PDB file of C-alpha atoms in Angstrom:
ATOM      1  CA  MET I   1       0.000   0.000   0.000  1.00  0.00           C
ATOM      2  CA  ALA I   2       1.295   3.452  -0.892  1.00  0.00           C
ATOM      3  CA  THR I   3       2.305   5.684   1.980  1.00  0.00           C
ATOM      4  CA  VAL I   4       1.127   9.270   1.724  1.00  0.00           C
ATOM      5  CA  THR I   5       4.193  10.799   3.330  1.00  0.00           C
ATOM      6  CA  ASN I   6       6.495   9.464   0.621  1.00  0.00           C
ATOM      7  CA  PHE I   7       4.889  11.046  -2.410  1.00  0.00           C
ATOM      8  CA  LEU I   8       6.126  14.594  -2.818  1.00  0.00           C
ATOM      9  CA  PRO I   9       5.702  16.319   0.552  1.00  0.00           C
ATOM     10  CA  LYS I  10       6.541  19.678  -1.052  1.00  0.00           C
ATOM     11  CA  PRO I  11       4.958  21.249  -4.145  1.00  0.00           C
ATOM     12  CA  PRO I  12       7.047  21.564  -7.320  1.00  0.00           C
ATOM     13  CA  SER I  13       9.043  24.796  -7.368  1.00  0.00           C
ATOM     14  CA  HIS I  14       7.299  26.029 -10.539  1.00  0.00           C
ATOM     15  CA  LEU I  15       3.873  25.973  -8.855  1.00  0.00           C
ATOM     16  CA  ALA I  16       3.852  29.140  -6.786  1.00  0.00           C
ATOM     17  CA  SER I  17       1.159  29.731  -4.167  1.00  0.00           C
ATOM     18  CA  PRO I  18      -1.115  32.769  -4.608  1.00  0.00           C
ATOM     19  CA  THR I  19      -1.336  35.650  -2.163  1.00  0.00           C
ATOM     20  CA  ARG I  20      -3.275  34.801   0.979  1.00  0.00           C
ATOM     21  CA  LEU I  21      -6.595  36.607   0.993  1.00  0.00           C
ATOM     22  CA  ASN I  22      -9.627  37.310   3.187  1.00  0.00           C
ATOM     23  CA  PRO I  23     -10.926  33.933   4.476  1.00  0.00           C
ATOM     24  CA  PHE I  24     -14.601  34.811   4.623  1.00  0.00           C
ATOM     25  CA  ASN I  25     -15.212  36.483   1.273  1.00  0.00           C
ATOM     26  CA  PRO I  26     -16.487  33.761  -1.104  1.00  0.00           C
ATOM     27  CA  TYR I  27     -15.306  35.725  -4.130  1.00  0.00           C
ATOM     28  CA  TYR I  28     -11.658  35.498  -3.160  1.00  0.00           C
ATOM     29  CA  SER I  29      -9.780  32.556  -4.550  1.00  0.00           C
ATOM     30  CA  SER I  30      -8.381  31.104  -1.313  1.00  0.00           C
ATOM     31  CA  TYR I  31      -7.568  31.807   2.294  1.00  0.00           C
ATOM     32  CA  GLN I  32      -4.855  31.033   4.794  1.00  0.00           C
ATOM     33  CA  LEU I  33      -5.192  27.679   6.552  1.00  0.00           C
ATOM     34  CA  PRO I  34      -4.846  28.724  10.220  1.00  0.00           C
ATOM     35  CA  ASN I  35      -7.797  31.169   9.970  1.00  0.00           C
ATOM     36  CA  PHE I  36     -10.639  28.729   9.470  1.00  0.00           C
ATOM     37  CA  PHE I  37     -12.925  29.685  12.344  1.00  0.00           C
ATOM     38  CA  PRO I  38     -16.525  30.602  11.452  1.00  0.00           C
ATOM     39  CA  ARG I  39     -17.538  34.224  11.072  1.00  0.00           C
ATOM     40  CA  PRO I  40     -18.988  35.571  14.377  1.00  0.00           C
ATOM     41  CA  LEU I  41     -22.607  36.590  14.503  1.00  0.00           C
ATOM     42  CA  ARG I  42     -23.397  40.273  14.652  1.00  0.00           C
ATOM     43  CA  ALA I  43     -24.189  41.638  18.075  1.00  0.00           C
ATOM     44  CA  LYS I  44     -27.859  42.099  18.893  1.00  0.00           C
ATOM     45  CA  PRO I  45     -29.072  45.710  18.727  1.00  0.00           C
ATOM     46  CA  GLN I  46     -30.168  47.514  21.883  1.00  0.00           C
ATOM     47  CA  THR I  47     -33.772  47.657  20.667  1.00  0.00           C
ATOM     48  CA  ARG I  48     -34.689  44.393  19.055  1.00  0.00           C
ATOM     49  CA  PRO I  49     -36.638  44.819  15.792  1.00  0.00           C
ATOM     50  CA  LYS I  50     -39.800  42.837  15.391  1.00  0.00           C
ATOM     51  CA  LEU I  51     -39.437  39.699  13.307  1.00  0.00           C
ATOM     52  CA  PHE I  52     -42.126  38.803  10.804  1.00  0.00           C
ATOM     53  CA  VAL I  53     -43.289  35.764   8.894  1.00  0.00           C
ATOM     54  CA  PRO I  54     -42.465  35.966   5.157  1.00  0.00           C
ATOM     55  CA  LYS I  55     -45.536  36.236   2.949  1.00  0.00           C
ATOM     56  CA  ALA I  56     -44.036  33.752   0.506  1.00  0.00           C
ATOM     57  CA  THR I  57     -43.629  31.242   3.324  1.00  0.00           C
ATOM     58  CA  ALA I  58     -46.844  31.834   5.247  1.00  0.00           C
ATOM     59  CA  ALA I  59     -48.420  28.428   4.775  1.00  0.00           C
ATOM     60  CA  SER I  60     -51.834  27.809   6.264  1.00  0.00           C
ATOM     61  CA  LYS I  61     -51.828  26.579   9.859  1.00  0.00           C
ATOM     62  CA  THR I  62     -54.454  23.991   8.939  1.00  0.00           C
ATOM     63  CA  LYS I  63     -53.051  22.726   5.634  1.00  0.00           C
ATOM     64  CA  LYS I  64     -49.490  23.015   4.322  1.00  0.00           C
ATOM     65  CA  ALA I  65     -49.049  23.481   0.585  1.00  0.00           C
ATOM     66  CA  ALA I  66     -48.111  20.252  -1.188  1.00  0.00           C
ATOM     67  CA  SER I  67     -45.135  21.910  -2.901  1.00  0.00           C
ATOM     68  CA  ASP I  68     -43.687  22.804   0.526  1.00  0.00           C
ATOM     69  CA  GLU I  69     -44.245  19.407   2.113  1.00  0.00           C
ATOM     70  CA  ARG I  70     -40.534  18.648   2.681  1.00  0.00           C
ATOM     71  CA  VAL I  71     -39.894  21.969   4.429  1.00  0.00           C
ATOM     72  CA  GLN I  72     -40.873  21.427   8.048  1.00  0.00           C
ATOM     73  CA  GLN I  73     -42.127  24.487   9.869  1.00  0.00           C
ATOM     74  CA  VAL I  74     -41.169  24.527  13.548  1.00  0.00           C
ATOM     75  CA  HIS I  75     -43.029  26.572  16.141  1.00  0.00           C
ATOM     76  CA  SER I  76     -40.971  26.336  19.328  1.00  0.00           C
ATOM     77  CA  VAL I  77     -37.598  25.520  20.871  1.00  0.00           C
ATOM     78  CA  GLU I  78     -38.872  22.038  21.714  1.00  0.00           C
ATOM     79  CA  GLU I  79     -39.962  21.287  18.136  1.00  0.00           C
ATOM     80  CA  PHE I  80     -36.683  22.649  16.810  1.00  0.00           C
ATOM     81  CA  ASP I  81     -34.549  20.475  19.099  1.00  0.00           C
ATOM     82  CA  GLU I  82     -36.675  17.406  18.336  1.00  0.00           C
ATOM     83  CA  ALA I  83     -36.280  17.969  14.568  1.00  0.00           C
ATOM     84  CA  LEU I  84     -32.480  18.073  14.978  1.00  0.00           C
ATOM     85  CA  ARG I  85     -32.504  14.889  17.063  1.00  0.00           C
ATOM     86  CA  THR I  86     -34.699  13.067  14.552  1.00  0.00           C
ATOM     87  CA  ALA I  87     -32.408  14.024  11.659  1.00  0.00           C
ATOM     88  CA  ARG I  88     -29.457  12.267  13.366  1.00  0.00           C
ATOM     89  CA  ASN I  89     -26.391  12.663  11.095  1.00  0.00           C
ATOM     90  CA  LYS I  90     -28.271  14.133   8.120  1.00  0.00           C
ATOM     91  CA  LEU I  91     -27.624  17.709   7.107  1.00  0.00           C
ATOM     92  CA  VAL I  92     -30.328  20.036   8.469  1.00  0.00           C
ATOM     93  CA  VAL I  93     -30.813  23.419   6.769  1.00  0.00           C
ATOM     94  CA  VAL I  94     -32.724  26.005   8.821  1.00  0.00           C
ATOM     95  CA  GLU I  95     -34.091  29.221   7.362  1.00  0.00           C
ATOM     96  CA  TYR I  96     -35.049  32.074   9.680  1.00  0.00           C
ATOM     97  CA  ALA I  97     -37.387  34.403   7.794  1.00  0.00           C
ATOM     98  CA  ALA I  98     -39.395  37.614   8.186  1.00  0.00           C
ATOM     99  CA  SER I  99     -42.749  38.442   6.622  1.00  0.00           C
ATOM    100  CA  HIS I 100     -41.903  41.912   5.314  1.00  0.00           C
ATOM    101  CA  SER I 101     -38.405  40.993   4.156  1.00  0.00           C
ATOM    102  CA  LEU I 102     -38.192  40.977   0.362  1.00  0.00           C
ATOM    103  CA  GLN I 103     -35.055  38.829   0.510  1.00  0.00           C
ATOM    104  CA  SER I 104     -36.853  36.230   2.647  1.00  0.00           C
ATOM    105  CA  SER I 105     -39.686  36.080   0.140  1.00  0.00           C
ATOM    106  CA  LYS I 106     -37.284  35.632  -2.753  1.00  0.00           C
ATOM    107  CA  ILE I 107     -35.024  32.961  -1.270  1.00  0.00           C
ATOM    108  CA  TYR I 108     -37.690  30.654   0.201  1.00  0.00           C
ATOM    109  CA  PRO I 109     -38.898  29.167  -3.149  1.00  0.00           C
ATOM    110  CA  PHE I 110     -35.318  28.086  -3.885  1.00  0.00           C
ATOM    111  CA  MET I 111     -35.153  26.256  -0.573  1.00  0.00           C
ATOM    112  CA  VAL I 112     -38.416  24.495  -1.477  1.00  0.00           C
ATOM    113  CA  ASP I 113     -36.928  23.431  -4.829  1.00  0.00           C
ATOM    114  CA  LEU I 114     -33.824  22.113  -3.047  1.00  0.00           C
ATOM    115  CA  SER I 115     -35.992  20.134  -0.632  1.00  0.00           C
ATOM    116  CA  ARG I 116     -37.536  18.271  -3.577  1.00  0.00           C
ATOM    117  CA  THR I 117     -34.195  17.234  -5.082  1.00  0.00           C
ATOM    118  CA  CYS I 118     -32.073  16.703  -1.934  1.00  0.00           C
ATOM    119  CA  SER I 119     -33.879  13.811  -0.273  1.00  0.00           C
ATOM    120  CA  ASP I 120     -31.030  13.182   2.191  1.00  0.00           C
ATOM    121  CA  VAL I 121     -31.196  16.735   3.597  1.00  0.00           C
ATOM    122  CA  GLU I 122     -33.787  18.007   6.086  1.00  0.00           C
ATOM    123  CA  PHE I 123     -35.142  21.550   5.711  1.00  0.00           C
ATOM    124  CA  LEU I 124     -36.664  23.600   8.538  1.00  0.00           C
ATOM    125  CA  LEU I 125     -38.404  26.989   8.501  1.00  0.00           C
ATOM    126  CA  VAL I 126     -38.659  29.281  11.517  1.00  0.00           C
ATOM    127  CA  MET I 127     -41.261  32.057  11.150  1.00  0.00           C
ATOM    128  CA  GLY I 128     -39.927  34.735  13.426  1.00  0.00           C
ATOM    129  CA  ASP I 129     -43.030  36.536  14.692  1.00  0.00           C
ATOM    130  CA  GLU I 130     -45.486  33.664  14.609  1.00  0.00           C
ATOM    131  CA  SER I 131     -45.546  33.586  18.414  1.00  0.00           C
ATOM    132  CA  GLU I 132     -43.538  34.345  21.504  1.00  0.00           C
ATOM    133  CA  LYS I 133     -42.190  30.782  21.266  1.00  0.00           C
ATOM    134  CA  THR I 134     -40.587  31.408  17.867  1.00  0.00           C
ATOM    135  CA  ARG I 135     -39.178  34.714  19.142  1.00  0.00           C
ATOM    136  CA  GLU I 136     -37.679  32.786  22.043  1.00  0.00           C
ATOM    137  CA  LEU I 137     -36.071  30.370  19.574  1.00  0.00           C
ATOM    138  CA  CYS I 138     -34.603  33.262  17.568  1.00  0.00           C
ATOM    139  CA  ARG I 139     -33.217  34.820  20.748  1.00  0.00           C
ATOM    140  CA  ARG I 140     -31.632  31.543  21.820  1.00  0.00           C
ATOM    141  CA  GLU I 141     -29.991  31.097  18.419  1.00  0.00           C
ATOM    142  CA  LYS I 142     -28.910  34.785  18.371  1.00  0.00           C
ATOM    143  CA  ILE I 143     -30.738  35.545  15.122  1.00  0.00           C
ATOM    144  CA  ASP I 144     -31.278  39.275  14.634  1.00  0.00           C
ATOM    145  CA  LYS I 145     -31.227  39.586  10.836  1.00  0.00           C
ATOM    146  CA  VAL I 146     -33.044  37.670   8.102  1.00  0.00           C
ATOM    147  CA  PRO I 147     -32.893  35.743   5.902  1.00  0.00           C
ATOM    148  CA  HIS I 148     -30.465  33.688   7.955  1.00  0.00           C
ATOM    149  CA  PHE I 149     -29.469  30.075   7.225  1.00  0.00           C
ATOM    150  CA  SER I 150     -27.940  27.695   9.753  1.00  0.00           C
ATOM    151  CA  PHE I 151     -26.571  24.235   8.905  1.00  0.00           C
ATOM    152  CA  TYR I 152     -26.519  21.367  11.420  1.00  0.00           C
ATOM    153  CA  LYS I 153     -25.227  17.807  11.579  1.00  0.00           C
ATOM    154  CA  SER I 154     -25.698  15.545  14.592  1.00  0.00           C
ATOM    155  CA  MET I 155     -27.241  18.522  16.451  1.00  0.00           C
ATOM    156  CA  GLU I 156     -24.042  20.540  15.969  1.00  0.00           C
ATOM    157  CA  LYS I 157     -24.096  23.817  14.061  1.00  0.00           C
ATOM    158  CA  ILE I 158     -21.445  23.476  11.367  1.00  0.00           C
ATOM    159  CA  HIS I 159     -22.043  26.602   9.292  1.00  0.00           C
ATOM    160  CA  GLU I 160     -24.243  29.677   8.936  1.00  0.00           C
ATOM    161  CA  GLU I 161     -24.889  32.353   6.345  1.00  0.00           C
ATOM    162  CA  GLU I 162     -26.773  35.651   6.352  1.00  0.00           C
ATOM    163  CA  GLY I 163     -28.465  37.369   3.410  1.00  0.00           C
ATOM    164  CA  ILE I 164     -27.257  34.889   0.787  1.00  0.00           C
ATOM    165  CA  GLY I 165     -28.621  34.324  -2.714  1.00  0.00           C
ATOM    166  CA  PRO I 166     -29.848  31.137  -4.440  1.00  0.00           C
ATOM    167  CA  ASP I 167     -26.474  30.147  -5.933  1.00  0.00           C
ATOM    168  CA  GLN I 168     -24.688  30.312  -2.597  1.00  0.00           C
ATOM    169  CA  LEU I 169     -27.516  28.425  -0.877  1.00  0.00           C
ATOM    170  CA  VAL I 170     -27.231  25.619  -3.437  1.00  0.00           C
ATOM    171  CA  GLY I 171     -23.448  25.589  -3.034  1.00  0.00           C
ATOM    172  CA  ASP I 172     -23.724  25.357   0.759  1.00  0.00           C
ATOM    173  CA  VAL I 173     -26.219  22.471   0.611  1.00  0.00           C
ATOM    174  CA  LEU I 174     -24.044  20.542  -1.854  1.00  0.00           C
ATOM    175  CA  TYR I 175     -20.872  21.185   0.145  1.00  0.00           C
ATOM    176  CA  TYR I 176     -22.207  20.226   3.553  1.00  0.00           C
ATOM    177  CA  GLY I 177     -24.755  17.596   2.505  1.00  0.00           C
ATOM    178  CA  ASP I 178     -23.153  15.773  -0.419  1.00  0.00           C
ATOM    179  CA  ASN I 179     -23.386  12.036   0.258  1.00  0.00           C
ATOM    180  CA  HIS I 180     -24.271  10.439  -3.046  1.00  0.00           C
ATOM    181  CA  SER I 181     -22.276  12.155  -5.796  1.00  0.00           C
ATOM    182  CA  ALA I 182     -19.318  10.633  -7.636  1.00  0.00           C
ATOM    183  CA  VAL I 183     -16.935  12.574  -5.359  1.00  0.00           C
ATOM    184  CA  VAL I 184     -15.257  10.182  -2.901  1.00  0.00           C
ATOM    185  CA  GLN I 185     -15.448  11.479   0.677  1.00  0.00           C
ATOM    186  CA  LEU I 186     -12.185  10.945   2.604  1.00  0.00           C
ATOM    187  CA  HIS I 187     -12.068  11.143   6.398  1.00  0.00           C
ATOM    188  CA  CYS I 188      -8.511  10.135   7.322  1.00  0.00           C
ATOM    189  CA  ARG I 189      -5.015   9.439   5.972  1.00  0.00           C
ATOM    190  CA  GLU I 190      -5.836   5.749   5.526  1.00  0.00           C
ATOM    191  CA  ASP I 191      -8.719   6.652   3.189  1.00  0.00           C
ATOM    192  CA  VAL I 192      -6.286   8.585   0.975  1.00  0.00           C
ATOM    193  CA  GLU I 193      -3.797   5.722   0.869  1.00  0.00           C
ATOM    194  CA  ARG I 194      -6.555   3.221   0.033  1.00  0.00           C
ATOM    195  CA  LEU I 195      -7.851   5.408  -2.803  1.00  0.00           C
ATOM    196  CA  ILE I 196      -4.345   5.759  -4.261  1.00  0.00           C
ATOM    197  CA  GLU I 197      -3.759   2.014  -4.098  1.00  0.00           C
ATOM    198  CA  ASP I 198      -7.129   1.280  -5.734  1.00  0.00           C
ATOM    199  CA  HIS I 199      -6.277   3.387  -8.780  1.00  0.00           C
ATOM    200  CA  LYS I 200      -2.675   2.374  -9.392  1.00  0.00           C
ATOM    201  CA  VAL I 201      -3.882  -0.292 -11.813  1.00  0.00           C
ATOM    202  CA  ASP I 202      -6.334   1.750 -13.907  1.00  0.00           C
ATOM    203  CA  GLN I 203      -3.930   4.761 -13.828  1.00  0.00           C
ATOM    204  CA  LYS I 204      -6.758   7.239 -13.464  1.00  0.00           C
ATOM    205  CA  LEU I 205      -5.828  10.753 -12.430  1.00  0.00           C
ATOM    206  CA  ILE I 206      -6.948  11.426  -8.838  1.00  0.00           C
ATOM    207  CA  VAL I 207      -8.061  14.996  -8.117  1.00  0.00           C
ATOM    208  CA  LEU I 208      -8.125  15.503  -4.339  1.00  0.00           C
ATOM    209  CA  ASP I 209     -10.039  18.597  -3.216  1.00  0.00           C
ATOM    210  CA  VAL I 210      -8.661  19.676   0.173  1.00  0.00           C
ATOM    211  CA  GLY I 211     -10.674  22.256   2.077  1.00  0.00           C
ATOM    212  CA  LEU I 212     -12.070  23.334   5.439  1.00  0.00           C
ATOM    213  CA  LYS I 213     -15.600  23.352   6.832  1.00  0.00           C
ATOM    214  CA  HIS I 214     -16.023  27.129   7.005  1.00  0.00           C
ATOM    215  CA  CYS I 215     -14.188  28.055   3.815  1.00  0.00           C
ATOM    216  CA  GLY I 216     -16.183  30.299   1.470  1.00  0.00           C
ATOM    217  CA  PRO I 217     -14.019  29.596  -1.617  1.00  0.00           C
ATOM    218  CA  CYS I 218     -14.216  25.828  -0.917  1.00  0.00           C
ATOM    219  CA  VAL I 219     -18.015  26.016  -0.945  1.00  0.00           C
ATOM    220  CA  LYS I 220     -17.984  28.190  -4.056  1.00  0.00           C
ATOM    221  CA  VAL I 221     -15.980  25.752  -6.202  1.00  0.00           C
ATOM    222  CA  TYR I 222     -17.556  22.509  -4.972  1.00  0.00           C
ATOM    223  CA  PRO I 223     -20.562  22.457  -7.380  1.00  0.00           C
ATOM    224  CA  THR I 224     -17.996  22.534 -10.207  1.00  0.00           C
ATOM    225  CA  VAL I 225     -16.193  19.562  -8.637  1.00  0.00           C
ATOM    226  CA  ILE I 226     -19.468  17.608  -8.516  1.00  0.00           C
ATOM    227  CA  LYS I 227     -20.275  18.437 -12.138  1.00  0.00           C
ATOM    228  CA  LEU I 228     -16.795  17.435 -13.336  1.00  0.00           C
ATOM    229  CA  SER I 229     -16.951  14.185 -11.345  1.00  0.00           C
ATOM    230  CA  LYS I 230     -20.011  13.188 -13.387  1.00  0.00           C
ATOM    231  CA  GLN I 231     -18.502  14.226 -16.721  1.00  0.00           C
ATOM    232  CA  MET I 232     -15.041  12.649 -16.315  1.00  0.00           C
ATOM    233  CA  THR I 233     -15.839   9.296 -14.687  1.00  0.00           C
ATOM    234  CA  ASP I 234     -13.869   7.327 -17.298  1.00  0.00           C
ATOM    235  CA  THR I 235     -10.542   9.075 -16.757  1.00  0.00           C
ATOM    236  CA  VAL I 236     -10.585  11.013 -13.467  1.00  0.00           C
ATOM    237  CA  VAL I 237     -11.422  10.167  -9.838  1.00  0.00           C
ATOM    238  CA  PHE I 238     -12.530  13.113  -7.692  1.00  0.00           C
ATOM    239  CA  ALA I 239     -12.178  13.032  -3.912  1.00  0.00           C
ATOM    240  CA  ARG I 240     -12.611  15.495  -1.077  1.00  0.00           C
ATOM    241  CA  MET I 241     -11.180  15.944   2.416  1.00  0.00           C
ATOM    242  CA  ASN I 242     -11.962  18.607   5.025  1.00  0.00           C
ATOM    243  CA  GLY I 243      -8.743  19.236   6.913  1.00  0.00           C
ATOM    244  CA  ASP I 244     -10.491  20.331  10.102  1.00  0.00           C
ATOM    245  CA  GLU I 245     -12.655  17.194  10.328  1.00  0.00           C
ATOM    246  CA  ASN I 246     -10.201  15.444  12.677  1.00  0.00           C
ATOM    247  CA  ASP I 247      -6.531  15.284  13.713  1.00  0.00           C
ATOM    248  CA  SER I 248      -5.645  12.725  11.025  1.00  0.00           C
ATOM    249  CA  CYS I 249      -6.910  15.014   8.265  1.00  0.00           C
ATOM    250  CA  MET I 250      -5.102  18.037   9.670  1.00  0.00           C
ATOM    251  CA  LYS I 251      -1.835  16.102   9.931  1.00  0.00           C
ATOM    252  CA  PHE I 252      -2.287  14.996   6.307  1.00  0.00           C
ATOM    253  CA  LEU I 253      -2.577  18.648   5.244  1.00  0.00           C
ATOM    254  CA  LYS I 254       0.604  19.531   7.121  1.00  0.00           C
ATOM    255  CA  ASP I 255       2.496  16.583   5.633  1.00  0.00           C
ATOM    256  CA  MET I 256       1.403  17.659   2.143  1.00  0.00           C
ATOM    257  CA  ASN I 257       2.502  21.250   2.846  1.00  0.00           C
ATOM    258  CA  VAL I 258      -1.025  22.542   2.280  1.00  0.00           C
ATOM    259  CA  VAL I 259      -1.113  26.077   3.712  1.00  0.00           C
ATOM    260  CA  GLU I 260      -4.083  27.500   1.777  1.00  0.00           C
ATOM    261  CA  VAL I 261      -7.464  26.138   0.785  1.00  0.00           C
ATOM    262  CA  PRO I 262      -8.978  25.085  -1.457  1.00  0.00           C
ATOM    263  CA  THR I 263      -5.967  23.121  -2.691  1.00  0.00           C
ATOM    264  CA  PHE I 264      -6.364  20.484  -5.404  1.00  0.00           C
ATOM    265  CA  LEU I 265      -3.747  17.734  -5.401  1.00  0.00           C
ATOM    266  CA  PHE I 266      -3.280  15.825  -8.668  1.00  0.00           C
ATOM    267  CA  ILE I 267      -2.140  12.241  -8.046  1.00  0.00           C
ATOM    268  CA  ARG I 268      -1.150   9.605 -10.590  1.00  0.00           C
ATOM    269  CA  ASP I 269       0.625   6.259 -10.090  1.00  0.00           C
ATOM    270  CA  GLY I 270       0.861   6.896  -6.351  1.00  0.00           C
ATOM    271  CA  GLU I 271       2.620  10.249  -6.630  1.00  0.00           C
ATOM    272  CA  ILE I 272       1.540  13.895  -6.561  1.00  0.00           C
ATOM    273  CA  CYS I 273       2.260  15.257 -10.019  1.00  0.00           C
ATOM    274  CA  GLY I 274       1.017  18.791  -9.303  1.00  0.00           C
ATOM    275  CA  ARG I 275      -1.381  21.016  -7.427  1.00  0.00           C
ATOM    276  CA  TYR I 276      -3.687  23.964  -7.977  1.00  0.00           C
ATOM    277  CA  VAL I 277      -4.521  26.459  -5.213  1.00  0.00           C
ATOM    278  CA  GLY I 278      -7.668  28.528  -5.708  1.00  0.00           C
ATOM    279  CA  SER I 279     -11.359  28.396  -6.605  1.00  0.00           C
ATOM    280  CA  GLY I 280     -11.329  29.530 -10.244  1.00  0.00           C
ATOM    281  CA  LYS I 281     -13.520  27.140 -12.240  1.00  0.00           C
ATOM    282  CA  GLY I 282     -11.784  27.714 -15.569  1.00  0.00           C
ATOM    283  CA  GLU I 283      -8.331  27.435 -14.034  1.00  0.00           C
ATOM    284  CA  LEU I 284      -9.260  24.192 -12.266  1.00  0.00           C
ATOM    285  CA  ILE I 285     -10.569  22.609 -15.465  1.00  0.00           C
ATOM    286  CA  GLY I 286      -7.433  23.703 -17.322  1.00  0.00           C
ATOM    287  CA  GLU I 287      -5.172  22.146 -14.687  1.00  0.00           C
ATOM    288  CA  ILE I 288      -7.109  18.866 -14.749  1.00  0.00           C
ATOM    289  CA  LEU I 289      -6.811  18.676 -18.520  1.00  0.00           C
ATOM    290  CA  ARG I 290      -3.097  19.463 -18.307  1.00  0.00           C
ATOM    291  CA  TYR I 291      -2.407  16.631 -15.871  1.00  0.00           C
ATOM    292  CA  GLN I 292      -4.530  14.312 -17.987  1.00  0.00           C
ATOM    293  CA  GLY I 293      -2.114  15.018 -20.815  1.00  0.00           C
ATOM    294  CA  VAL I 294      -4.574  17.121 -22.821  1.00  0.00           C
ATOM    295  CA  ARG I 295      -2.921  20.058 -24.540  1.00  0.00           C
ATOM    296  CA  VAL I 296      -4.600  23.316 -23.494  1.00  0.00           C
ATOM    297  CA  THR I 297      -4.191  26.287 -25.862  1.00  0.00           C
TER     298      THR I 297
END
């Protein structure tokens, strides 16, 4: 079995790393590895504004619209906690909305569409001013602006976003809830070594996407990784590892001299033949083609 530490612990000298940029702006190409903590919530104002239920989401209390049937509306702290417990290790996406917020009204239909296609993800809606119980839930979760999305797994909040658009919502759901795509999910050093060994015979190029849980650029590029994994199944194997998932993953990043994310490692015949650091879709495709031996002009 191939050992990870023996295949090129340092990047080739001709592949220079880009400038380290702001970690929390999704439009930057990458950010520095040590700064991967989630963005803090904004402080609550002195006078708390009233939260409202979005008109686009105001389903009848007696009969929920059929198109919204996979978005579960919760009405209290108790219902919220029970929904998280029931979901177990599934991704849970929670939208906090307000009735007179135009952004809330616009984003909710996209969450409904996602609920229809992402059967392994649970979707919750909290209507802020429905009752004192929902206000209590918003206070407990420190929600003071809407639309606000929180992402949970195993009752642990793993990510949150405020005021995002449809594209970023889709990217977040794919990044944190992807279980069934052609992208191989790696959780430790042994997983990497096993994947390398499995593809020594077929000589497929392995593209290993290394990122972090709260990395905006990692989320931004991941839908492209999923799409490419479906289009290049005959010649390329795509895999992903979050460095901050556990100590084994973080040690792997250090051994591979990964100091910025997202970093894409290109592996063939048990050795790293190159790497690309950044989230540019066109650049990533060009690098993959180059390491496949396709001439790019």
